[in-house]
Coordinates of C-alpha atoms and ligand atoms in Angstrom, one line a residue:
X18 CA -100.9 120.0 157.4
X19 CA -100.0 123.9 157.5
X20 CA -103.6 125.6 156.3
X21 CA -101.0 127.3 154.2
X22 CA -100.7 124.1 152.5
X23 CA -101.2 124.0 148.3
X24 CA -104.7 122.4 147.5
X25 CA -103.8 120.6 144.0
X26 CA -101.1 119.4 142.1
X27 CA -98.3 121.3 140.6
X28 CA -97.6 119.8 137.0
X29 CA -94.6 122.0 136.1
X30 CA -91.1 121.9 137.0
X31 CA -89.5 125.3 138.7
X32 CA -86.2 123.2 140.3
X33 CA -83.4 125.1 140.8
X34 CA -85.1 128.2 140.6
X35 CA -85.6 130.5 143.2
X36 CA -88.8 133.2 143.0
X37 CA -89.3 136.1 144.4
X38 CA -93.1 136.8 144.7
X39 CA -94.6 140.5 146.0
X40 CA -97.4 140.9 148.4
X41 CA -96.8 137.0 148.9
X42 CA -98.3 136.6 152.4
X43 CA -102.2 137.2 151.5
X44 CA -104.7 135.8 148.6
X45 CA -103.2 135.7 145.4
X46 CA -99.5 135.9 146.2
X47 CA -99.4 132.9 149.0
X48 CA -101.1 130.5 146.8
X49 CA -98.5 131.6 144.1
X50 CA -95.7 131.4 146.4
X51 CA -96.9 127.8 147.8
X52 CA -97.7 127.1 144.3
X53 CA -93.8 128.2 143.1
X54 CA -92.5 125.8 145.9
X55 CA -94.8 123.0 145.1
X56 CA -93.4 122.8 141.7
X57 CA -90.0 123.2 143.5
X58 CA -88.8 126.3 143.4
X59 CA -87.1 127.8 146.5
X60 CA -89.0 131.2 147.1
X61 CA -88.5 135.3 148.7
X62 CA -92.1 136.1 150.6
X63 CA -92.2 139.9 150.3
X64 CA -94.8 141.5 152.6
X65 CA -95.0 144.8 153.7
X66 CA -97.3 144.5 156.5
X67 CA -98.5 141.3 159.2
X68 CA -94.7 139.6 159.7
X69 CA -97.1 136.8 161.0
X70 CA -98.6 135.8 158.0
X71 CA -95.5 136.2 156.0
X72 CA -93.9 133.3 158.6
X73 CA -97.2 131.0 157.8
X74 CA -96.0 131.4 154.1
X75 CA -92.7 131.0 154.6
X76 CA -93.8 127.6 156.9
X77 CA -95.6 126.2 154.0
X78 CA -93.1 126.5 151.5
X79 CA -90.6 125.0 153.8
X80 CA -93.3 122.0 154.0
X81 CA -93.4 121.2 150.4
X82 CA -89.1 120.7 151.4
X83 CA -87.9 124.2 149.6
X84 CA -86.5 127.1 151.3
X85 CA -87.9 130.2 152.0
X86 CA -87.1 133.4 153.0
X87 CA -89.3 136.4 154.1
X88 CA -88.5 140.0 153.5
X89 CA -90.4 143.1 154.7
X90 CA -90.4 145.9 152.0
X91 CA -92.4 148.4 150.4
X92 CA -92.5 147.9 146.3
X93 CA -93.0 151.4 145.8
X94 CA -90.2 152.4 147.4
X95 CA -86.9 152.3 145.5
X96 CA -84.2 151.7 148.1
X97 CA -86.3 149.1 149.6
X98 CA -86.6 147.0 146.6
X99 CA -82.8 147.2 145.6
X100 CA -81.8 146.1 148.9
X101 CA -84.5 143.3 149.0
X102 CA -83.2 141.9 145.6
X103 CA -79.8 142.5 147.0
X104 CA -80.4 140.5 150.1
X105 CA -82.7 137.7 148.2
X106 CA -79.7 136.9 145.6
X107 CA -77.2 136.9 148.0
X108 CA -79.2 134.3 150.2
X109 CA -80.2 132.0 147.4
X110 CA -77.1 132.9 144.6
X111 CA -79.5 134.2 141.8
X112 CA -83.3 134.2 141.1
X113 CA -85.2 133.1 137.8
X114 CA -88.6 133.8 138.7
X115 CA -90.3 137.1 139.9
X116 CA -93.7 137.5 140.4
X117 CA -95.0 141.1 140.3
X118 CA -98.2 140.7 142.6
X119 CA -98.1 143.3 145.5
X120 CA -101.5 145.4 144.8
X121 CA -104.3 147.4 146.2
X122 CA -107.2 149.7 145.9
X123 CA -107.9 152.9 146.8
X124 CA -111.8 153.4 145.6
X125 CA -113.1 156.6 145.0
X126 CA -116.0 158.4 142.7
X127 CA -113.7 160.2 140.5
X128 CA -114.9 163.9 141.0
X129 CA -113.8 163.0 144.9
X130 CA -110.5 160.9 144.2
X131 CA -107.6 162.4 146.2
X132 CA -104.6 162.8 144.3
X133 CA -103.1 160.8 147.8
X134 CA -105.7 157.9 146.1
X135 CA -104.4 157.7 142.4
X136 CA -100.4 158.2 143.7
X137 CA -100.9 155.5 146.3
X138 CA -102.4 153.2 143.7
X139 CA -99.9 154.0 140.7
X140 CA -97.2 153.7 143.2
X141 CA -97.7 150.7 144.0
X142 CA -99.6 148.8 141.6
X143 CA -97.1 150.5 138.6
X144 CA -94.5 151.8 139.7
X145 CA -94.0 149.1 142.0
X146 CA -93.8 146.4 139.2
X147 CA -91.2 148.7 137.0
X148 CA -89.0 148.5 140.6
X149 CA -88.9 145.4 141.0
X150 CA -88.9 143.8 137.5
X151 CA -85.7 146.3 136.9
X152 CA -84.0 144.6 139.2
X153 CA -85.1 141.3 138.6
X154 CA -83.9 142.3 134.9
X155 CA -80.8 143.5 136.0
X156 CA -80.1 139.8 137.9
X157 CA -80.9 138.1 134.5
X158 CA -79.0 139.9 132.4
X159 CA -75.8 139.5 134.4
X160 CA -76.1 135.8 134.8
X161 CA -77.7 134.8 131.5
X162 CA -79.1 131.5 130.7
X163 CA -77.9 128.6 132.6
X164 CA -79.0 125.3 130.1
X165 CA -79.8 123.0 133.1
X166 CA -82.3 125.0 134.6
X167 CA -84.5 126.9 132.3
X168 CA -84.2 127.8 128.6
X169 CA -84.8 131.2 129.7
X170 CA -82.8 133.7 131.9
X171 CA -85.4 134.7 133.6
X172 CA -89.2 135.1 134.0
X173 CA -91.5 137.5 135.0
X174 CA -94.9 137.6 135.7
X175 CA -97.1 140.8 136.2
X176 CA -100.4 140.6 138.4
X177 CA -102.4 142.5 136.0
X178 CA -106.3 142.5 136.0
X179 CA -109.4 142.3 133.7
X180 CA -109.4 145.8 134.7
X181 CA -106.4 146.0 132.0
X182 CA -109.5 146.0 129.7
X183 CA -112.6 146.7 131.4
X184 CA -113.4 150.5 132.4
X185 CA -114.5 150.7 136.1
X186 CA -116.3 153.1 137.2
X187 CA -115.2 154.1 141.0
X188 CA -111.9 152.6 140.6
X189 CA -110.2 155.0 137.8
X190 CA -106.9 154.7 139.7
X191 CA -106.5 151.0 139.5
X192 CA -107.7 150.6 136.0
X193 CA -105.2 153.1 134.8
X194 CA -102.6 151.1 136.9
X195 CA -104.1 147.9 135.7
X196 CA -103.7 148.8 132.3
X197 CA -100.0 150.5 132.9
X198 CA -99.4 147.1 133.9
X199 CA -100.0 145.9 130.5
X200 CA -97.9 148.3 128.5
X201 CA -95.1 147.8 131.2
X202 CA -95.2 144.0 130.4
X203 CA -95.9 144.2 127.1
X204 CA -92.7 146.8 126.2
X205 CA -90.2 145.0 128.6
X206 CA -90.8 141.4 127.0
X207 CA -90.2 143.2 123.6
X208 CA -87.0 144.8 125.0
X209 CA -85.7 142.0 126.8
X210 CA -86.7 138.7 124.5
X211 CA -83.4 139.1 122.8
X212 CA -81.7 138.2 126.3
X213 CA -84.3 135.2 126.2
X214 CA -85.9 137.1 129.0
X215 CA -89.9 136.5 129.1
X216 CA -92.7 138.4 130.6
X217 CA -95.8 137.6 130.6
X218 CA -99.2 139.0 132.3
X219 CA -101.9 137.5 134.4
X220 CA -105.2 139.2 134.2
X221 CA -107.8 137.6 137.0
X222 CA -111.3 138.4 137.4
X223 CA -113.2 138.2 140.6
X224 CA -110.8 136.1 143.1
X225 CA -111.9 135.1 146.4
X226 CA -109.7 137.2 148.3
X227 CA -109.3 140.1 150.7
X228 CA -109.2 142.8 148.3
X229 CA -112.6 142.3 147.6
X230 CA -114.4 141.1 150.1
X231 CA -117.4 143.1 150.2
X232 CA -118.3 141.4 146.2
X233 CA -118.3 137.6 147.4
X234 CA -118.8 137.4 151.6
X235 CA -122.8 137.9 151.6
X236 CA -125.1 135.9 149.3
X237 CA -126.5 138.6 148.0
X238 CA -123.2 140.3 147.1
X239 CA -122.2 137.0 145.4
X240 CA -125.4 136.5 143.4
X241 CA -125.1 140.2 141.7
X242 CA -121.2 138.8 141.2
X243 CA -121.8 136.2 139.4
X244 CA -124.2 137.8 136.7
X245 CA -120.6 139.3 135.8
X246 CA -119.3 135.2 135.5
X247 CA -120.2 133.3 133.1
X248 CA -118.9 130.5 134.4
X249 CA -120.7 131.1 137.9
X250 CA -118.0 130.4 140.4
X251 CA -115.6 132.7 141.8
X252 CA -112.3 132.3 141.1
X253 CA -109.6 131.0 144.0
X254 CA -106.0 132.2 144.6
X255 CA -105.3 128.3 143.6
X256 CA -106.6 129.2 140.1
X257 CA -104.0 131.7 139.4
X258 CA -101.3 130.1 141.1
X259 CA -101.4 127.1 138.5
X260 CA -101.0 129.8 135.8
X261 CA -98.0 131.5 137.3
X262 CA -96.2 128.6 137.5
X263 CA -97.1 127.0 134.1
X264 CA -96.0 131.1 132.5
X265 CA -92.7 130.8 134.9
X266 CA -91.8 127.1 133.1
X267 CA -90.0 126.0 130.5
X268 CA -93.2 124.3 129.4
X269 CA -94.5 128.4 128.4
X270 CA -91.2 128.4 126.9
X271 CA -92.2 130.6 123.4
X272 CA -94.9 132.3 125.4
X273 CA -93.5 136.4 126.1
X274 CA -96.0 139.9 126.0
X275 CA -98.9 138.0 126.6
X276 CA -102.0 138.0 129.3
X277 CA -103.8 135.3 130.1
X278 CA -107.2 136.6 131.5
X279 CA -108.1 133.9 134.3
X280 CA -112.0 135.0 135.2
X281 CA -114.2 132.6 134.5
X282 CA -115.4 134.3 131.2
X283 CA -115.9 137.9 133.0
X284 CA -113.6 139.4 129.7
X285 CA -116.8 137.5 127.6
X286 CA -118.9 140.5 127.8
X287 CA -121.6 139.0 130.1
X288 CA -124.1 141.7 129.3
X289 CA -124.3 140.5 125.5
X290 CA -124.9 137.1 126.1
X291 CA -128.8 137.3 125.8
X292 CA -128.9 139.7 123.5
X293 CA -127.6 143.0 122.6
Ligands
NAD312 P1 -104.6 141.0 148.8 O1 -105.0 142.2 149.4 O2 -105.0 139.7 149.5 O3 -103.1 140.9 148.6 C1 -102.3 142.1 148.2 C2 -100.9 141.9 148.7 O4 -100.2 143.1 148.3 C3 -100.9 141.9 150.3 O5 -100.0 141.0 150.7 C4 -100.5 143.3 150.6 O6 -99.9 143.5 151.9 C5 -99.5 143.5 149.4 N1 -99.1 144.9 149.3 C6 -99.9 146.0 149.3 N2 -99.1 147.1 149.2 C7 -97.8 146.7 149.1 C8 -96.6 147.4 149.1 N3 -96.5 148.7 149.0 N4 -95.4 146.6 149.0 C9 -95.5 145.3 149.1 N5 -96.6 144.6 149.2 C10 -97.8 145.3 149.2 O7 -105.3 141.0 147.4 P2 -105.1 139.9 146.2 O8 -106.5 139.8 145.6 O9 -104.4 138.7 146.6 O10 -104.3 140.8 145.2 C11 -103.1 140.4 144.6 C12 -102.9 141.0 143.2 O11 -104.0 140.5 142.4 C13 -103.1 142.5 143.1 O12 -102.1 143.1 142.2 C14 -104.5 142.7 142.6 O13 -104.6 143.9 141.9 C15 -104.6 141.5 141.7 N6 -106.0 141.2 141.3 C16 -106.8 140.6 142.3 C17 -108.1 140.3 141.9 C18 -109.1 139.7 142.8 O14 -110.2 139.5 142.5 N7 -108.7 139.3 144.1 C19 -108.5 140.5 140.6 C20 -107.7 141.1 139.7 C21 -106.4 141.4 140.1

């Protein structure tokens, strides 16, 4: 079996539905883009860096018997998204699903943050989720709903954080995009209900991922993360890969503008939990 390969059980249905899922060939976005094909949805791998890993993706989804595409393109930059929703509809006909996931840090103590830092970060953590659900809007709203294969016209789902919520100090760039994120969703989902469009938000806490390694790979860095989790265990890409999918479903069918915080309790306010 690919190592690609989903882990657990995909409950809801995504037939008939191809998805196109940002940053999909690392941590988060390949076990949503497995996760999308394991409920059988044919799926777009964006990547913008390491083809390689991209192929592995693309390999697994192909293994759960859905089709898969990969395509190489910046989120932050406009021409490259238009032509990669241009090339992704005209492979599969249409999409129904996009997942807004492409992100990254650029960490800084504020007083020192370049203004290279906060433009790389809103670029693409931001501005790279208004690109791309544009045209992903744009796609829904010319082809409407089609009754046999979701009630909706089309879904999307923005990688948001807890960071949406919780100030972080050293970080100011991604918590302002983190919480962009939310009023993008948020004010699109109002907009676009109407055209039984919904979009919804995902808000993880501490996932074992790349992005931040330094907080789980040493014992010691795990111990001090887990006084921020309640339920003391990080979270895996797995975990918000089930979400995504149920949020992209018919089964979340009246669900639109909301986030649903997957973190293990880390929105709880650990601090206050003996005492305050
Ligand atoms: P990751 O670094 O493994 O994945 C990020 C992906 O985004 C990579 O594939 C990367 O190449 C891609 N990417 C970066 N810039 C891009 C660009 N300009 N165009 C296209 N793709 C680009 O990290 P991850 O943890 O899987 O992060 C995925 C999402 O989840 C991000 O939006 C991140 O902010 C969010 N998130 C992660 C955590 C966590 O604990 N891991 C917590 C909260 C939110």
């Amino acid at each position: 079996m690919s190592e690609a390969a989903p882990v657990r059980h995909f409950p809801v249905v995504l037939e008939g539905q191809p998805a196109l899922v940002t940053g999909a060939n690392s941590g988060i976005g390949k076990a949503v883009a497995l996760g999308m094909a394991a409920s059988g949805a044919d799926v777009v791998v964006n990547y913008v860096v390491d083809p390689a890993a991209a192929e592995e993706v693309a390999h697994g989804i192909e293994a759960c018997g859905r089709r898969a595409m990969t395509i190489k393109a910046d989120v932050s930059d406009e021409d490259r998204v238009k032509a990669m929703f241009a090339q992704a509809i005209g492979h599969f006909g249409t999409l129904h699903i996009l997942v807004n996931n492409a992100g990254l840090q650029r960490d800084a103590a504020f007083h020192e943050m370049t203004l290279a830092q906060w433009k790389k970060v809103i670029g693409v953590n931001l501005t790279g989720q208004f690109l791309c659900a544009r045209e992903a809007v744009r796609e829904f709203k010319k082809r409407g709903v089609v009754d046999q294969i979701s009630a909706a016209a089309g879904k999307l789902v923005f990688m948001s954080s807890v960071h949406q919520e919780i100030p972080w100090a050293g970080h100011v760039n991604y918590a302002s995009s983190k919480g962009g994120v939310m009023q993008l969703m948020r004010s699109i989902a109002q907009e676009v209900a109407p055209l039984a469009i919904r979009a919804n938000g995902v808000g993880p806490g501490a996932i074992r991922t790349p992005i931040n390694r330094p907080a789980w790979e040493t014992p010691k860095a795990y111990g001090r993360l887990m006084s921020l989790v309640p339920y003391k265990r990080i979270g895996e890409p797995d975990d918000i890969a089930q979400a995504v999918a149920w949020l992209a479903s018919d089964a979340a069918d009246y669900v639109t503008g909301a986030t649903l915080f997957i973190d293990g309790g880390m929105s709880l306010y650990p601090g206050f939990a003996t005492g305050g």
